[in-house]
Short mmCIF file of C-alpha atoms in Angstrom, two decimals:
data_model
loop_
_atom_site.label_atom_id
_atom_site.label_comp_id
_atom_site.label_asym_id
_atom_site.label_seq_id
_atom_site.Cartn_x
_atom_site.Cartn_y
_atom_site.Cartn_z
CA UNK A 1 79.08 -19.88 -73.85
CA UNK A 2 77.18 -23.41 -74.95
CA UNK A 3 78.37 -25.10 -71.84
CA UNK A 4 77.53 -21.97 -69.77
CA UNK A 5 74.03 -22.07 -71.38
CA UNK A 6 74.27 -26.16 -70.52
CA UNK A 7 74.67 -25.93 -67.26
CA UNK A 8 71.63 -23.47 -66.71
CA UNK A 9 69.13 -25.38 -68.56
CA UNK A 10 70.07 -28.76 -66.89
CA UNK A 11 71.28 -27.95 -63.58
CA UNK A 12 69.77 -24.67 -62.71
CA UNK A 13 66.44 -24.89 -64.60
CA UNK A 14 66.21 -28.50 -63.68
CA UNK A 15 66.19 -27.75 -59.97
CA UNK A 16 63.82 -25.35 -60.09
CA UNK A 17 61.51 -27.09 -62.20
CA UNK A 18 61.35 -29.60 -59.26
CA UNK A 19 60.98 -26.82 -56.88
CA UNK A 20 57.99 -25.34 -58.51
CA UNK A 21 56.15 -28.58 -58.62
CA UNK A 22 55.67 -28.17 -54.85
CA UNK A 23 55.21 -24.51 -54.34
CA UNK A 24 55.24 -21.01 -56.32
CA UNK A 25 58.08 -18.70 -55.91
CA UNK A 26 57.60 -15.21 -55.38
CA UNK A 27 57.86 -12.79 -58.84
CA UNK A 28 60.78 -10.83 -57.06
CA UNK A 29 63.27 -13.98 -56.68
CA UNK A 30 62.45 -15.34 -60.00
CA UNK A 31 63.47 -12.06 -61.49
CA UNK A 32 66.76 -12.11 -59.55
CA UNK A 33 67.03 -15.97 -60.76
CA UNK A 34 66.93 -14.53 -64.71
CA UNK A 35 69.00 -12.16 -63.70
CA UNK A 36 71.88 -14.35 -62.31
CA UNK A 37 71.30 -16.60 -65.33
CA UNK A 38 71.64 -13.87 -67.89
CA UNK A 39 74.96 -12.72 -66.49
CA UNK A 40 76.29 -16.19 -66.44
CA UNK A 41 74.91 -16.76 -69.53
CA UNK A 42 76.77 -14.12 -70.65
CA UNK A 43 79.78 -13.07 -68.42
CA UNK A 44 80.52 -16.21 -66.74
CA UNK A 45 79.45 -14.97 -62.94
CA UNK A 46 76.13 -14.12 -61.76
CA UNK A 47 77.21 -10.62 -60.02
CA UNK A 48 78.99 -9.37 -63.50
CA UNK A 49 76.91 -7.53 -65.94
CA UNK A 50 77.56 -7.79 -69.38
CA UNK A 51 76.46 -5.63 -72.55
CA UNK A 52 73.93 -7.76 -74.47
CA UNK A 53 72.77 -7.36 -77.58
CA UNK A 54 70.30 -10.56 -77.41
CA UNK A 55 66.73 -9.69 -75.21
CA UNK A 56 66.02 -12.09 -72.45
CA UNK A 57 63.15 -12.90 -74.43
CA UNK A 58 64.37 -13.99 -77.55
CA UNK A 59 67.10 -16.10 -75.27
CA UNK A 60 63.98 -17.92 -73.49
CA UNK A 61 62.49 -18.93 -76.59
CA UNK A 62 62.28 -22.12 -78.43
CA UNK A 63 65.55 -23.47 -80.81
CA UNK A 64 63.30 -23.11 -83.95
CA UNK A 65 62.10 -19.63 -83.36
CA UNK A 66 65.77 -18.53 -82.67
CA UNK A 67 66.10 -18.68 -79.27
CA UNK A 68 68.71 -20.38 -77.47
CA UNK A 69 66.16 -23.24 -75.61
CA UNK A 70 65.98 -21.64 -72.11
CA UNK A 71 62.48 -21.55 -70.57
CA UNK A 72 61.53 -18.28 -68.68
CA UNK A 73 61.32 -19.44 -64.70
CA UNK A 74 57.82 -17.00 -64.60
CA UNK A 75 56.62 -19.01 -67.35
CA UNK A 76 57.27 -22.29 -65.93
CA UNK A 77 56.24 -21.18 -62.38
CA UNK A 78 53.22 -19.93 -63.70
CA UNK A 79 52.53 -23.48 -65.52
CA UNK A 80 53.64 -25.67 -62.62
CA UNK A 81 50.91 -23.60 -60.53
CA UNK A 82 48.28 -24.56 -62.94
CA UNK A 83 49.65 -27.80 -63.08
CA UNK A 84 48.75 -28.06 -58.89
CA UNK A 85 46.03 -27.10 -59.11
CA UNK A 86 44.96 -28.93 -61.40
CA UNK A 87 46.47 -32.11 -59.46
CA UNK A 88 44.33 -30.75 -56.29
CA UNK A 89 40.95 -30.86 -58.32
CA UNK A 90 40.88 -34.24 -59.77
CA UNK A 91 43.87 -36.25 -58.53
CA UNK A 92 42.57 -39.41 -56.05
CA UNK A 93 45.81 -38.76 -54.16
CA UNK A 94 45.71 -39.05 -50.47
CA UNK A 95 47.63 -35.50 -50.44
CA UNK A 96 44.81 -34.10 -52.92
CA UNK A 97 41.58 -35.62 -50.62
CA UNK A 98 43.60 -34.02 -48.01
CA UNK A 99 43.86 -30.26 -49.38
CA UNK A 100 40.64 -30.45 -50.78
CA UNK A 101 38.84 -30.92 -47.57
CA UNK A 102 40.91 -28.05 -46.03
CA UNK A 103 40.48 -25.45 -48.53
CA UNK A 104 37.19 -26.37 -50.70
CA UNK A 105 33.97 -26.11 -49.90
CA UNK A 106 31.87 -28.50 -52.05
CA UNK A 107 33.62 -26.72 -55.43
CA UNK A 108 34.34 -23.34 -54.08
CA UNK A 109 37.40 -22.34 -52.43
CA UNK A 110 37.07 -21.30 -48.92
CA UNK A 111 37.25 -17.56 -47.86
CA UNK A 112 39.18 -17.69 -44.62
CA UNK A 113 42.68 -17.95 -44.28
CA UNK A 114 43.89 -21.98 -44.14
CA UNK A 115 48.14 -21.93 -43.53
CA UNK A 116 49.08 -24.27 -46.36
CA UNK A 117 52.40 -23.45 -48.36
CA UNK A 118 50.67 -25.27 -51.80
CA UNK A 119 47.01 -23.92 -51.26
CA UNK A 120 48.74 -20.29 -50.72
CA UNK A 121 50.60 -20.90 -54.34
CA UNK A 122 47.69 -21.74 -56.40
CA UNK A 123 44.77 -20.45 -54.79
CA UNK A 124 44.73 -17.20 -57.26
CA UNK A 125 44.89 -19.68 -60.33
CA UNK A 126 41.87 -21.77 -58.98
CA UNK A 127 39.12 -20.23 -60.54
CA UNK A 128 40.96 -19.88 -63.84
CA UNK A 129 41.70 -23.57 -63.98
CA UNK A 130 37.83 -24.42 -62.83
CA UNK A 131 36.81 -21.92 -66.04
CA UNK A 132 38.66 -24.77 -68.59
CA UNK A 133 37.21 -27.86 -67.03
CA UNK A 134 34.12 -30.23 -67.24
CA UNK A 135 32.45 -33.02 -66.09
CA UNK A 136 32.58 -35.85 -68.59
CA UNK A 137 29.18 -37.86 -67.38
CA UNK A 138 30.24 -41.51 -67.32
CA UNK A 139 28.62 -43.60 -64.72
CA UNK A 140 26.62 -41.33 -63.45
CA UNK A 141 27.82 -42.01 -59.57
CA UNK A 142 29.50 -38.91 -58.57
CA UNK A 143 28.19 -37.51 -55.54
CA UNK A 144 27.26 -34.20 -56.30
CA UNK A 145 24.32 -31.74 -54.53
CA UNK A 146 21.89 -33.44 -57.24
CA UNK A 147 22.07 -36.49 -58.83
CA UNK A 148 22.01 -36.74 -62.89
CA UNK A 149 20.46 -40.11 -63.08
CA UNK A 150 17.57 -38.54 -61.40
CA UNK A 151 16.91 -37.06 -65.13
CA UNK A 152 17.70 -40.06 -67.24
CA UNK A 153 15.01 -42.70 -67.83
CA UNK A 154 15.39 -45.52 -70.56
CA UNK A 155 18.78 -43.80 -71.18
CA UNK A 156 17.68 -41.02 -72.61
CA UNK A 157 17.36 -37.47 -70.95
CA UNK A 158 14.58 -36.55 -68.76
CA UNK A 159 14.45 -33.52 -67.74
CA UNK A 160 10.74 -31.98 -66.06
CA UNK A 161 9.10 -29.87 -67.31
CA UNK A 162 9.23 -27.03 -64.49
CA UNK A 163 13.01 -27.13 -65.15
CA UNK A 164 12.82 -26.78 -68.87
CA UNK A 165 10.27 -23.83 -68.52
CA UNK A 166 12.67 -21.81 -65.96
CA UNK A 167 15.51 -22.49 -68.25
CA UNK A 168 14.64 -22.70 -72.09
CA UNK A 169 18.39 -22.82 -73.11
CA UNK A 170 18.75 -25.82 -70.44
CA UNK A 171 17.43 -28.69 -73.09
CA UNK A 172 19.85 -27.86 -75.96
CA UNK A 173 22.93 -28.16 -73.37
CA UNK A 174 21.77 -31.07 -72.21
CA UNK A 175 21.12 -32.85 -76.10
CA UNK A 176 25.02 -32.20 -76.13
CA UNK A 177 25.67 -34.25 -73.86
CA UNK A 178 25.99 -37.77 -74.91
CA UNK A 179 24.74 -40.71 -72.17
CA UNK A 180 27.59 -43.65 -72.15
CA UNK A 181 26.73 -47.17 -72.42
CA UNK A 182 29.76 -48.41 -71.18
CA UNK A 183 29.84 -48.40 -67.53
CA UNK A 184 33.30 -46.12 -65.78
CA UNK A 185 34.05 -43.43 -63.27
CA UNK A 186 32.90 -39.57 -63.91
CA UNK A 187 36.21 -37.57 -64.46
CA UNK A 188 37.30 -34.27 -65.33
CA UNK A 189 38.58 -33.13 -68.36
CA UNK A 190 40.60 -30.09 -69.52
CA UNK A 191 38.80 -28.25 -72.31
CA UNK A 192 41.62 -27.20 -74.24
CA UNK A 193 43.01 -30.50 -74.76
CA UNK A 194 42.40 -33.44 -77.16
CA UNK A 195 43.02 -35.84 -74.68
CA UNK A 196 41.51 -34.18 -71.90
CA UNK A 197 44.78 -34.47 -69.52
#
């Protein structure tokens, strides 16, 4: 059974893995993918059921909980999704620039229909990778519909008056936000990260 369980973590797993880098598989053939490597797993062919006495689970967790190492093909096709699109929002490829002027409008995804096999994949997990990202301010050169050096003089924060009246809470988010000296690009950075990658 440890070469049977081998061969589906490097050979299977590592296909698909690939696979879901470029697009998202549909729920239905994943589940027939666990199912095929279960009864292998198990029985040695993919059309022979076997009685278990392990859950899927528990087989798709970690070594060190107890599990025998195999990751769950939702799981990682749900994490190479979020993985695209977060490639699509901040990556400088020519293949990002690309999809990004097809499907976004200025940070909002479009609402009409655009045939694109990767946009189709992660379009559903857009706005919940856009609700863990932020803008860390560096040079302050990124085009956006108003520019932030507008409210920076002697590099410290500016902001009118008129603003700071309409929004009172406005001047305590913007103390947070620390002005660099040193001069580099504006990026994005994933919240729940130390790194910010």
């Amino acid at each position: 059974m440890a070469g049977r369980v081998q061969l589906v973590k490097s050979v299977i797993q590592g296909m698909l893995v690939h696979s879901f880098s470029i697009y998202s598989w549909p729920n239905n053939l994943i589940n027939e993918m666990e199912r095929w490597m279960r009864n292998f797993i198990w029985s040695g062919d993919v059309t022979q059921r076997k009685l278990v006495t392990v859950a899927w689970k528990k087989v798709c967790s970690s070594f060190n909980e107890g599990g025998l190492g195999i990751r769950s093909l939702s799981m990682l096709n749900q994490a190479n999704n979020l993985k695209l699109c977060w490639d699509l929002i901040q990556s400088n490829l020519q293949w990002a620039h690309l999809l990004r002027s097809r499907v976004l409008n200025g940070s909002k995804p479009i609402s009409y229909h655009v045939y694109s096999s990767i946009w189709s994949s992660i379009k559903h997990k857009f706005s919940e990778v856009m609700e863990q990202v932020s803008w860390q301010v560096a040079h302050l050169h990124q085009e956006l519909n108003s520019t932030v050096s507008n409210f920076i003089i002697n590099s410290k924060w500016a902001i009118p008056s008129c603003i700071l009246n309409a929004y009172p809470q406005l001047q305590g988010l913007v103390d947070r936000v620390t002005i660099p000296f040193v001069a580099k690009e504006d990026s994005l950075y994933w919240m729940k990260s130390h790194d910010g990658n």
